[in-house]
mmCIF file of C-alpha atoms and ligand atoms in Angstrom:
data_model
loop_
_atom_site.group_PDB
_atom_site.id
_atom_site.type_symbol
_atom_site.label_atom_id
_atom_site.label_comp_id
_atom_site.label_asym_id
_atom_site.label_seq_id
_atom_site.Cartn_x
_atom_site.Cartn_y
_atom_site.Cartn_z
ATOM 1 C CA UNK A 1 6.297 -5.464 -2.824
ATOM 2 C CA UNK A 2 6.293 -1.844 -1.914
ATOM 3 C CA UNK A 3 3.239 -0.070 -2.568
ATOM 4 C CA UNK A 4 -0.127 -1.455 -1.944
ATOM 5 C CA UNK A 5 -3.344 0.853 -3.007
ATOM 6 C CA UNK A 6 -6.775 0.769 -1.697
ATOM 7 C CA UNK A 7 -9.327 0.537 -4.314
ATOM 8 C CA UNK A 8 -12.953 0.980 -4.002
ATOM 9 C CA UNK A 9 -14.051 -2.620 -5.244
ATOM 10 C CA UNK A 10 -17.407 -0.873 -6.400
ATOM 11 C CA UNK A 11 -15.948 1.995 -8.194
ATOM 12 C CA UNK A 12 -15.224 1.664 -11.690
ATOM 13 C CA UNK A 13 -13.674 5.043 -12.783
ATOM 14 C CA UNK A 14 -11.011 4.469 -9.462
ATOM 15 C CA UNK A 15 -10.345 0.909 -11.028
ATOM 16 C CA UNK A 16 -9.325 2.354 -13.879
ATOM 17 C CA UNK A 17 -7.114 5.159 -12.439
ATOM 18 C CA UNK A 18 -5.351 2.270 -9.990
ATOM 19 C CA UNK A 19 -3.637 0.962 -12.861
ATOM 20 C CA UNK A 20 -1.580 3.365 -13.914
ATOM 21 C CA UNK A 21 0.046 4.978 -10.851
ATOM 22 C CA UNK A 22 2.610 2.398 -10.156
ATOM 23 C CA UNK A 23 1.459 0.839 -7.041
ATOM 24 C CA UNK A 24 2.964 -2.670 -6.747
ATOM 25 C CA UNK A 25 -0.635 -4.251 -5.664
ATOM 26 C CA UNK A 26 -3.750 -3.132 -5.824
ATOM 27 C CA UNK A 27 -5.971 -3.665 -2.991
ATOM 28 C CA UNK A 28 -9.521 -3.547 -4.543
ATOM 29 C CA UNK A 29 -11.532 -3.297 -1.258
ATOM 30 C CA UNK A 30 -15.196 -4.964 -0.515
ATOM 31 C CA UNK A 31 -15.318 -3.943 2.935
ATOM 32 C CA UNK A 32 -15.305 -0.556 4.847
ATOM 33 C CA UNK A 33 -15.245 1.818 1.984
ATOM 34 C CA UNK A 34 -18.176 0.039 -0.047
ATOM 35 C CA UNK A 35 -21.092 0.227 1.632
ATOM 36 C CA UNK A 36 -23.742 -2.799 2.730
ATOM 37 C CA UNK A 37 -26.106 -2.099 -0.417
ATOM 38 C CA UNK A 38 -23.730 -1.411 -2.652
ATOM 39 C CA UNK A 39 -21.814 -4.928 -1.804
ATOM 40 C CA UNK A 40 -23.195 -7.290 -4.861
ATOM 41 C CA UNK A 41 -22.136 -4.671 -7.316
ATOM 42 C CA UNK A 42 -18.508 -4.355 -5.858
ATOM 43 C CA UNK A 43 -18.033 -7.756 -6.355
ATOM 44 C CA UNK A 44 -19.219 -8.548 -9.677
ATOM 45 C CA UNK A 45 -17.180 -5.310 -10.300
ATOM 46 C CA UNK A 46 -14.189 -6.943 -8.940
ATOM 47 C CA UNK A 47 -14.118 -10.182 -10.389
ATOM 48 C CA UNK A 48 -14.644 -8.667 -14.045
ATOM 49 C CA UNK A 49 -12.023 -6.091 -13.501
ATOM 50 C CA UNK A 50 -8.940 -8.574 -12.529
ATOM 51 C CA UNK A 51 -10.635 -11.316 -15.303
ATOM 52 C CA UNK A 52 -10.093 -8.560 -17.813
ATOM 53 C CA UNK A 53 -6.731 -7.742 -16.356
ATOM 54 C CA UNK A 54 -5.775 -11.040 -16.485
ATOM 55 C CA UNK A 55 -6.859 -11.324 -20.099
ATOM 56 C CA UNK A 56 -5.041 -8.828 -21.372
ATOM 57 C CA UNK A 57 -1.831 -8.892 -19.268
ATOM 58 C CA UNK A 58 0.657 -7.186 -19.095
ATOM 59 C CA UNK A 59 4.249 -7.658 -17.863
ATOM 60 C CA UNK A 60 4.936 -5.723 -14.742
ATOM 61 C CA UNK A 61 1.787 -4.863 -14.095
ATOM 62 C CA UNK A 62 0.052 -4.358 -10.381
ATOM 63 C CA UNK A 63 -1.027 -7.803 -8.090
ATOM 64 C CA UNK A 64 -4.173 -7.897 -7.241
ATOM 65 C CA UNK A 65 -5.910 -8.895 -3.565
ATOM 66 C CA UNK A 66 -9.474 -8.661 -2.602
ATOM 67 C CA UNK A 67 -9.642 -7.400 0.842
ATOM 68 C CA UNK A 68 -12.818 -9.285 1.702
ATOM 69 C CA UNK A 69 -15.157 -8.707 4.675
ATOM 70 C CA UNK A 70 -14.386 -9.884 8.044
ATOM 71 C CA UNK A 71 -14.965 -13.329 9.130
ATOM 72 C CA UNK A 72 -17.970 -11.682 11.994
ATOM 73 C CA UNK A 73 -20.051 -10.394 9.155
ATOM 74 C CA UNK A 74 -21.421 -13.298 7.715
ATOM 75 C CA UNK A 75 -20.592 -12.037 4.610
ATOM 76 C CA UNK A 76 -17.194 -13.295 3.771
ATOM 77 C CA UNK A 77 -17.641 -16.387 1.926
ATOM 78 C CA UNK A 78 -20.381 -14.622 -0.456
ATOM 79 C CA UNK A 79 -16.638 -11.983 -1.275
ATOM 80 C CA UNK A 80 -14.690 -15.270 -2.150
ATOM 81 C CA UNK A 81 -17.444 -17.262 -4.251
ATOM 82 C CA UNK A 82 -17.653 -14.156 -6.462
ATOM 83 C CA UNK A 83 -13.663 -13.038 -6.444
ATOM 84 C CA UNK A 84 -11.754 -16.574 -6.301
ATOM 85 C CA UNK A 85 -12.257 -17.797 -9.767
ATOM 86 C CA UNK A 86 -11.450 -14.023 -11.430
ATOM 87 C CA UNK A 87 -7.203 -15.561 -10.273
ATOM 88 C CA UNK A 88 -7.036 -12.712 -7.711
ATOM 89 C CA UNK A 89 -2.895 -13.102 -6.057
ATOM 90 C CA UNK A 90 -4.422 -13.105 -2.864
ATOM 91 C CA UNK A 91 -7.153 -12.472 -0.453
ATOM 92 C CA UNK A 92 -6.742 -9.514 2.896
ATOM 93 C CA UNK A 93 -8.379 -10.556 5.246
ATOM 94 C CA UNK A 94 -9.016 -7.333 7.554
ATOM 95 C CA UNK A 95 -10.041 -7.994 11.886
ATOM 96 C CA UNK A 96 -7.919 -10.583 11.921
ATOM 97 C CA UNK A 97 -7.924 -11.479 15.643
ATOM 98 C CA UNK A 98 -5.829 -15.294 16.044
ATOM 99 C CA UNK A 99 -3.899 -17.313 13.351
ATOM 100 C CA UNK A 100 -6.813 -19.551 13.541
ATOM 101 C CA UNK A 101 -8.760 -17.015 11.910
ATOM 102 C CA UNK A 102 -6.413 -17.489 8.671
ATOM 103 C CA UNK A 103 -6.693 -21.497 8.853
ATOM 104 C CA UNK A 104 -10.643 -20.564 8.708
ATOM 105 C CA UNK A 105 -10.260 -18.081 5.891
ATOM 106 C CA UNK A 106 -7.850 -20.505 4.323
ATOM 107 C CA UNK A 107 -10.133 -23.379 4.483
ATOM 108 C CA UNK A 108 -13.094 -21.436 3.121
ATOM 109 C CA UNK A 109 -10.544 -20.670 -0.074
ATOM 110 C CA UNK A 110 -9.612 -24.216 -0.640
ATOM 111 C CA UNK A 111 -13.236 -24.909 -1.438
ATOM 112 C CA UNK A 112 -13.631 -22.190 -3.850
ATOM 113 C CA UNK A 113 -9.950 -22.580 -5.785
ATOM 114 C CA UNK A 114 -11.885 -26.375 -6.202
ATOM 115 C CA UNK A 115 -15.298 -25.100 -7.643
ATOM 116 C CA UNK A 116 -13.140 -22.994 -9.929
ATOM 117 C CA UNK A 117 -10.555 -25.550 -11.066
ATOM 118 C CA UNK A 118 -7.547 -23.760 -9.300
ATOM 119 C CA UNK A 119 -4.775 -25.623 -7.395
ATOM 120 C CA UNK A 120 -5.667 -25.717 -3.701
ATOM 121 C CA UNK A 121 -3.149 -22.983 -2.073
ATOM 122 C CA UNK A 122 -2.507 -20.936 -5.256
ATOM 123 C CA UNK A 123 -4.080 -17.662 -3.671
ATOM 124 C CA UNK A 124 -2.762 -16.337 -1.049
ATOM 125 C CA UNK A 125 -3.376 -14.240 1.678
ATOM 126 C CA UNK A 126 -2.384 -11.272 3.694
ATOM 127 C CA UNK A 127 -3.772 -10.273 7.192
ATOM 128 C CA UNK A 128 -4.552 -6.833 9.089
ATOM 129 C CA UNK A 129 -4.211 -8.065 12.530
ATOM 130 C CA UNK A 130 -4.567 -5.066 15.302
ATOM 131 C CA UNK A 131 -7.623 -3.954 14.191
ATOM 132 C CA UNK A 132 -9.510 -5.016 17.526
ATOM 133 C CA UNK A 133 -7.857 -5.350 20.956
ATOM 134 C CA UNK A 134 -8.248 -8.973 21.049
ATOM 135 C CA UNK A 135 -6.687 -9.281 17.425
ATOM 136 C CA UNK A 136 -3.739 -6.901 18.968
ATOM 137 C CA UNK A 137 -3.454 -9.062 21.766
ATOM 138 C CA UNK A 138 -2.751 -12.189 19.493
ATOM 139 C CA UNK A 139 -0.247 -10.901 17.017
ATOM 140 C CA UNK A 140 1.877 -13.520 18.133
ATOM 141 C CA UNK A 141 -0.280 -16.543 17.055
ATOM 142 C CA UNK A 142 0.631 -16.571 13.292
ATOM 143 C CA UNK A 143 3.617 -18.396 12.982
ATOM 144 C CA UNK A 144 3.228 -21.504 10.732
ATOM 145 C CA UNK A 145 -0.593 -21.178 10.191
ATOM 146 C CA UNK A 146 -0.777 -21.593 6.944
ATOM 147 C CA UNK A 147 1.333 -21.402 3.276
ATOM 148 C CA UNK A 148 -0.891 -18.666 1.960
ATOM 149 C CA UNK A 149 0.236 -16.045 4.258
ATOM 150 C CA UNK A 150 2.403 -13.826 2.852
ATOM 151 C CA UNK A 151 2.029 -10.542 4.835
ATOM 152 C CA UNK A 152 1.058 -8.803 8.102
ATOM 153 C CA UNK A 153 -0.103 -5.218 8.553
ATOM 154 C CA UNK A 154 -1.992 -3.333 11.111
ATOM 155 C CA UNK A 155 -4.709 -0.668 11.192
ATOM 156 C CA UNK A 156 -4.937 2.122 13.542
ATOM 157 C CA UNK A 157 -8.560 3.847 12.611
ATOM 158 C CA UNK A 158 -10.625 0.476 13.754
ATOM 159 C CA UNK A 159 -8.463 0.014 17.057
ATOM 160 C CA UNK A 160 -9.423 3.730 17.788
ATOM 161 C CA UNK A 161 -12.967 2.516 17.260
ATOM 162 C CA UNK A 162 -12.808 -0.708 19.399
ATOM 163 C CA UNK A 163 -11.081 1.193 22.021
ATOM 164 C CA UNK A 164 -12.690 4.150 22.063
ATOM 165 C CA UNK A 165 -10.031 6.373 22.125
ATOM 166 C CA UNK A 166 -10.463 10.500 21.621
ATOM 167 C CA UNK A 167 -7.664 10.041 19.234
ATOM 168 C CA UNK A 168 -4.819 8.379 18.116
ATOM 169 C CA UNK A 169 -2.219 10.709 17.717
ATOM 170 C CA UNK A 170 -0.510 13.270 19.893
ATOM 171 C CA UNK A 171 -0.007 16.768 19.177
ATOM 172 C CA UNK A 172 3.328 16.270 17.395
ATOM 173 C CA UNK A 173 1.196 14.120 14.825
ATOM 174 C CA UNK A 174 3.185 10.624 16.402
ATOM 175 C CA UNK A 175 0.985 7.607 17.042
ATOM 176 C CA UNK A 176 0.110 7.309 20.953
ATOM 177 C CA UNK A 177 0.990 4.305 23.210
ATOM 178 C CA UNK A 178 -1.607 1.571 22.442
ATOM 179 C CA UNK A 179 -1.127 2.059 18.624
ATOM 180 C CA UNK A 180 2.500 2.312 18.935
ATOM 181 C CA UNK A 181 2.278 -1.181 20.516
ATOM 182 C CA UNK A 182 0.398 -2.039 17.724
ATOM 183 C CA UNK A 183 2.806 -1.637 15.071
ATOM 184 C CA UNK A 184 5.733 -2.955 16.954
ATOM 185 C CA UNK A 185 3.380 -6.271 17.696
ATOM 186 C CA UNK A 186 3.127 -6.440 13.966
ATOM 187 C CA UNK A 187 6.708 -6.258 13.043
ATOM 188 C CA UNK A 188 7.429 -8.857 16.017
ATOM 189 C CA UNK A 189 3.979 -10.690 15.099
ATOM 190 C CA UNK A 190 5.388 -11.091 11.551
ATOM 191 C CA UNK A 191 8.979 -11.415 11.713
ATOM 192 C CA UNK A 192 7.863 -14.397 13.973
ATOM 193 C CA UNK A 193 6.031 -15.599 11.683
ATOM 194 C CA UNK A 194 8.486 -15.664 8.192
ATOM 195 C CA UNK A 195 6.538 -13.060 6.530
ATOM 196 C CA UNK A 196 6.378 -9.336 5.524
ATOM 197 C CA UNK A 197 5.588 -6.386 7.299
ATOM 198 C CA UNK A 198 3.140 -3.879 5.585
ATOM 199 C CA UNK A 199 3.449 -0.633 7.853
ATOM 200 C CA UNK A 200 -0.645 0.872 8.077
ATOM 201 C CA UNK A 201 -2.307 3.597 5.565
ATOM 202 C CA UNK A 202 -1.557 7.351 6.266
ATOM 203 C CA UNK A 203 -4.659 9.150 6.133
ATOM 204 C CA UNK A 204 -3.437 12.830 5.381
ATOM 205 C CA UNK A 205 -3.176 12.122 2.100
ATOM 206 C CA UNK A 206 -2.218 15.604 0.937
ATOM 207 C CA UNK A 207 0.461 15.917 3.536
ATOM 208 C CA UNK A 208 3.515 14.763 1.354
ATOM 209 C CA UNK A 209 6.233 15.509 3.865
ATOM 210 C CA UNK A 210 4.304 13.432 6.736
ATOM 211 C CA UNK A 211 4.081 10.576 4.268
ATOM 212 C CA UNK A 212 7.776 10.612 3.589
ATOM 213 C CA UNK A 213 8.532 10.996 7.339
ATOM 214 C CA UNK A 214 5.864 7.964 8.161
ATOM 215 C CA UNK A 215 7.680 5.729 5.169
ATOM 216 C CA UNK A 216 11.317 6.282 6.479
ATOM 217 C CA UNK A 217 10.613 5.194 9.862
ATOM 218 C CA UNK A 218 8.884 2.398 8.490
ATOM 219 C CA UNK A 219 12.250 1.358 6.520
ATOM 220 C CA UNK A 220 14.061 2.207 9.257
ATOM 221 C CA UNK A 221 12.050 -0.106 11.239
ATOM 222 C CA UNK A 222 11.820 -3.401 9.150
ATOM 223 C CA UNK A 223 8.589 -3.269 7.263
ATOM 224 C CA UNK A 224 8.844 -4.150 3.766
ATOM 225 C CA UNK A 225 6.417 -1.752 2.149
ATOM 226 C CA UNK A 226 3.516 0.535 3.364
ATOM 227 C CA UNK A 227 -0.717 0.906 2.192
ATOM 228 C CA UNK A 228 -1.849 3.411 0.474
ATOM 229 C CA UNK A 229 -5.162 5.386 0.089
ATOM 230 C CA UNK A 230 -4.287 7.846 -2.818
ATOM 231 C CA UNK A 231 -2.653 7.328 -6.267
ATOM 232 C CA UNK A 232 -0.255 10.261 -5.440
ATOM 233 C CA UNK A 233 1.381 8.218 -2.228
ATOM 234 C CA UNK A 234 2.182 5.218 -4.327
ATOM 235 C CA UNK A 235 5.501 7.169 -5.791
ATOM 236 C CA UNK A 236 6.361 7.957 -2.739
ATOM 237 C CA UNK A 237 6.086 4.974 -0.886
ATOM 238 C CA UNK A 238 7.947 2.998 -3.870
ATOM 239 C CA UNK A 239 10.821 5.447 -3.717
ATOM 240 C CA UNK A 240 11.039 4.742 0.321
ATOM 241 C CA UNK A 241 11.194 0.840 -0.057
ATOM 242 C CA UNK A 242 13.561 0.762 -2.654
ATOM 243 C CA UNK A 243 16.784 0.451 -1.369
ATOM 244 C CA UNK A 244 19.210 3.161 -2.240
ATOM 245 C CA UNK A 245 22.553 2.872 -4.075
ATOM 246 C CA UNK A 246 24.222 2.994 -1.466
ATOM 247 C CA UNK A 247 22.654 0.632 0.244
ATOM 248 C CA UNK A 248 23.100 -1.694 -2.138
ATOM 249 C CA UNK A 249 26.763 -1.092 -2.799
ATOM 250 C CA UNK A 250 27.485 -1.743 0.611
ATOM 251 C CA UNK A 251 25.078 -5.036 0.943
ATOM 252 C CA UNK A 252 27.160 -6.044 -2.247
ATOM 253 C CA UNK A 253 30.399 -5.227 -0.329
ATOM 254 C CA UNK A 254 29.590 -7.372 2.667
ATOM 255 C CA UNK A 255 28.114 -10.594 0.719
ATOM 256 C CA UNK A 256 31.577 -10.357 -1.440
ATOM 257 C CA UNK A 257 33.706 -10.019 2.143
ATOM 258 C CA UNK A 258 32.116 -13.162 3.587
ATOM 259 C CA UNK A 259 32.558 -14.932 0.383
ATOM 260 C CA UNK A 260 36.363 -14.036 0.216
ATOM 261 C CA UNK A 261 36.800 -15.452 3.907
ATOM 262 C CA UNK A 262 35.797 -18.967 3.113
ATOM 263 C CA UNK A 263 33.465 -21.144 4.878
ATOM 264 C CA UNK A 264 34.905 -20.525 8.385
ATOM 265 C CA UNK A 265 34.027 -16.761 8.258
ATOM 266 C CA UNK A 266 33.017 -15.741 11.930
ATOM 267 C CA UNK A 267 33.297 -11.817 12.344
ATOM 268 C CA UNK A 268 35.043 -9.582 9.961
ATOM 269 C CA UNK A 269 35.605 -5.399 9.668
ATOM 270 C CA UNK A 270 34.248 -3.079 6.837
ATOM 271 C CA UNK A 271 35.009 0.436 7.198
ATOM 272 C CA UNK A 272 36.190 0.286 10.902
ATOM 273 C CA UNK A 273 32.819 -1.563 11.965
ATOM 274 C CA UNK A 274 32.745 -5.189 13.133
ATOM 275 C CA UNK A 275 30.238 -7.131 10.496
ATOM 276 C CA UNK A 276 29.035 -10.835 11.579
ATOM 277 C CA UNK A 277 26.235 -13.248 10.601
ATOM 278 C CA UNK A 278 23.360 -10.640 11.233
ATOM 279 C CA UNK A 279 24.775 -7.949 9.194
ATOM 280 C CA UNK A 280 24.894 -10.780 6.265
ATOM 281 C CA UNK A 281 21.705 -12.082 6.745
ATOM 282 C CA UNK A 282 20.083 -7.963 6.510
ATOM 283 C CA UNK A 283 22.661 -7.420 2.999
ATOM 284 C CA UNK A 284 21.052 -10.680 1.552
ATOM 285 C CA UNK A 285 17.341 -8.844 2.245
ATOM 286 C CA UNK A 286 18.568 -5.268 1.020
ATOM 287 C CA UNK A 287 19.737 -7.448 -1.989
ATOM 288 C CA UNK A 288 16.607 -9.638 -2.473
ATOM 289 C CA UNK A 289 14.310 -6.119 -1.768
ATOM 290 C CA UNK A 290 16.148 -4.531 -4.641
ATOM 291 C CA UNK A 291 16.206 -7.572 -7.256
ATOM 292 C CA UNK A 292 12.377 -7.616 -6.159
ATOM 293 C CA UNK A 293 11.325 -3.435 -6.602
ATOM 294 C CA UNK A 294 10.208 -3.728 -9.694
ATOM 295 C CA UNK A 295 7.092 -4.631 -8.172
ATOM 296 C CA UNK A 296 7.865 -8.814 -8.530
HETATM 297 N N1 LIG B 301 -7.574 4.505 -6.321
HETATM 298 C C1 LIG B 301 -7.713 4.904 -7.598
HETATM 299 N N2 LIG B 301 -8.010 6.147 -7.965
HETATM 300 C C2 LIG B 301 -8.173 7.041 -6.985
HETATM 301 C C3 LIG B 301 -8.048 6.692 -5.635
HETATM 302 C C4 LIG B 301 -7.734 5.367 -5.309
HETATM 303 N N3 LIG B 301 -7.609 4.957 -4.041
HETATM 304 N N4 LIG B 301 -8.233 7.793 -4.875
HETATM 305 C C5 LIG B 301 -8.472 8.800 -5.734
HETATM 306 N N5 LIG B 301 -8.439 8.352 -7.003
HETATM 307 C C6 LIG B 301 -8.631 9.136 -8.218
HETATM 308 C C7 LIG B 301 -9.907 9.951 -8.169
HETATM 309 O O1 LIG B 301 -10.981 9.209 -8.705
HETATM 310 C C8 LIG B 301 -9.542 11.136 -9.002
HETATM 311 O O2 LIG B 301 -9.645 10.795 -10.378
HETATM 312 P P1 LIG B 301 -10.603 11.648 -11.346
HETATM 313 O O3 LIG B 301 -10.167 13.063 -11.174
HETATM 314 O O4 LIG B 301 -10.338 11.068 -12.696
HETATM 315 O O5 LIG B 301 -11.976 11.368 -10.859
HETATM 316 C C9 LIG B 301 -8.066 11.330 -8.764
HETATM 317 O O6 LIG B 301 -7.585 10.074 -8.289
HETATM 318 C C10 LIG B 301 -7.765 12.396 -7.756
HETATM 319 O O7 LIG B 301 -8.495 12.141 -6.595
HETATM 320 P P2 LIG B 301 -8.770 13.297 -5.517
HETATM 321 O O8 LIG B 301 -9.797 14.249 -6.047
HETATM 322 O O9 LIG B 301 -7.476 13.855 -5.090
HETATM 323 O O10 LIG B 301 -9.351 12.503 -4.294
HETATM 324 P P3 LIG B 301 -10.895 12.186 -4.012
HETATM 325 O O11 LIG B 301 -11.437 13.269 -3.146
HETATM 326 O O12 LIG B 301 -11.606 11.866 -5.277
HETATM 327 O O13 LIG B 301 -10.824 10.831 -3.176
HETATM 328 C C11 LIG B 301 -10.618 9.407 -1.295
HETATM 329 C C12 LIG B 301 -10.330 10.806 -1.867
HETATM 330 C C13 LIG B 301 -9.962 9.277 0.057
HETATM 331 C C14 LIG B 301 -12.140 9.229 -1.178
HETATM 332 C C15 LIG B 301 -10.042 8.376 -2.286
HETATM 333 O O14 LIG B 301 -8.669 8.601 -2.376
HETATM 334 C C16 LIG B 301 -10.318 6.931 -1.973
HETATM 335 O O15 LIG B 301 -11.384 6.424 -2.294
HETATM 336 N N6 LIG B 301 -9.345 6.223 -1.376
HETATM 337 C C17 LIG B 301 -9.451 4.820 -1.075
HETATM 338 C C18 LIG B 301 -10.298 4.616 0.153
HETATM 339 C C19 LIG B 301 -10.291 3.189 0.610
HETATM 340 O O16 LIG B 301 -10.243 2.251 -0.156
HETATM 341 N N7 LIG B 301 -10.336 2.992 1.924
HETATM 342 C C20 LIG B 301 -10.280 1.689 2.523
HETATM 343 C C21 LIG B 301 -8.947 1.412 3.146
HETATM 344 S S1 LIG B 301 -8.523 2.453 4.496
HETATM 345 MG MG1 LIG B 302 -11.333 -0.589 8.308
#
């Protein structure tokens, strides 16, 4: 997946609006943008608007995750006994600080996919993991933790918080050290781990060319797709993550080189540059990334 909107779990008129802006997955939030009273009402809001989505369905049509609260609040299982039997594709768990923290989150699923009659493991989840210092400290914990967990991304506006930093960008608008670290942790963290890379939100969400800039390093750096906050980025982003034509026509070139050479295909040459296992391994992705950018 590519695009993946925020969505204020406790506003209906912005539910509505998510669906037809072409994000990949929605992310219909119950924690930081819904406040403490309005809570109950974001949830029962939730879990009618994906039952209703799932009743009427439609083919190609957005995922849908519940970021819940965080595991500290005490108010995280109350999220999943009102969201888990609405189907949701998967839970985000945000302040995730250790893999053991998605074992717990996991665990506290398996009992609800029971009460509701759904097949232990059939939710999944996805994890925001450098959103404390601690939590940026462990990004290498994840590996093998659980089935469910089918992304990593990181946050830069609650490290600033935790930290207590002035800001955390320079005056060319680039990310400082300590969040810098943070993203690279993530890729690492993940690619460890077998699973995606979701590069952060960009908060300037009228600045179109610093979104574009913020989405080709991303690409350019591994991560599979990128957060939104705003209907309008969602294009955007889905037109950075999809691989280009050329891209593909030259993924398609090496796959069909290695074939020709047989079984005992070491290193070979394409256009004057040496091409080995790795460069096979990255055309199967660009490959599997396109088949997939329809938003499956
Ligand atoms: N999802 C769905 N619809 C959205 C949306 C979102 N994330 N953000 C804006 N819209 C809708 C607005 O409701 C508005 O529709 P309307 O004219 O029919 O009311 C339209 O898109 C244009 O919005 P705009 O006026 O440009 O922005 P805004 O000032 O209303 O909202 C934000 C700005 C930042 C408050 C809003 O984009 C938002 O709520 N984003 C998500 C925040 C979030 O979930 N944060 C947690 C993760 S960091
Ligand atoms: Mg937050």
């Amino acid at each position: 997946m590519r695009s993946y909107l925020f969505v204020p779990g406790d506003s209906e008129r912005k539910l509505s609006k998510s669906l037809s802006c072409g994000a990949d997955c929605l992310l219909i939030d119950l924690e930081d943008s819904v406040s403490l009273a309005q809570k109950d009402a974001a949830r029962a809001l939730t879990s009618d608007f994906i039952t209703q989505q799932r009743m009427n369905h439609q083919p190609g049509g957005p995922k849908f995750v519940v970021r819940v609260n965080a595991l500290t609040t005490g108010l995280t299982d109350d999220d999943l006994s009102a969201v888990i039997s609405a189907r949701p594709d998967g839970i985000l768990l945000p302040k995730s600080e250790h893999g053991s923290d998605v074992q717990q989150l996991s665990a506290l699923m398996a009992v609800h996919e029971a009460e509701a009659d759904i097949a232990e493991g059939s939710t999944q989840i996805h994890a925001i993991i450098t959103e404390t210092a601690r939590g940026t400290l462990n990004a290498a914990t994840y590996a093998g933790v659980s089935d469910r967990l089918k992304t990593m991304s990181w946050g830069g506006e609650d490290l600033s918080a935790d930290i207590g930093v002035e800001t955390n960008r320079d005056e060319a608008g680039q990310y400082t050290d300590v969040f810098r670290y943070a993203r690279t942790v993530t890729l690492l963290g993940a690619a460890a781990a077998g699973v995606e890379a979701v590069d952060t939100v960009y908060v300037d969400f009228r600045n179109t060319q610093g979104l574009q800039r913020e989405c080709r390093e991303a690409v350019r750096d591994g991560f599979s797709g990128k957060m939104a906050i705003h209907p309008a980025q969602v294009a955007i982003i889905n037109t950075a993550f999809t691989p280009s034509v050329e891209a593909i026509d030259r993924a398609n070139r090496i796959v069909e080189l290695f074939a020709a050479a047989g079984d005992n295909a070491g290193v070979l040459s394409l256009d004057g540059q040496m091409i080995d296992q790795p460069h096979l391994k990255q055309a199967h992705r660009i490959l599997s990334r396109a088949g997939k950018s329809d938003g499956g």
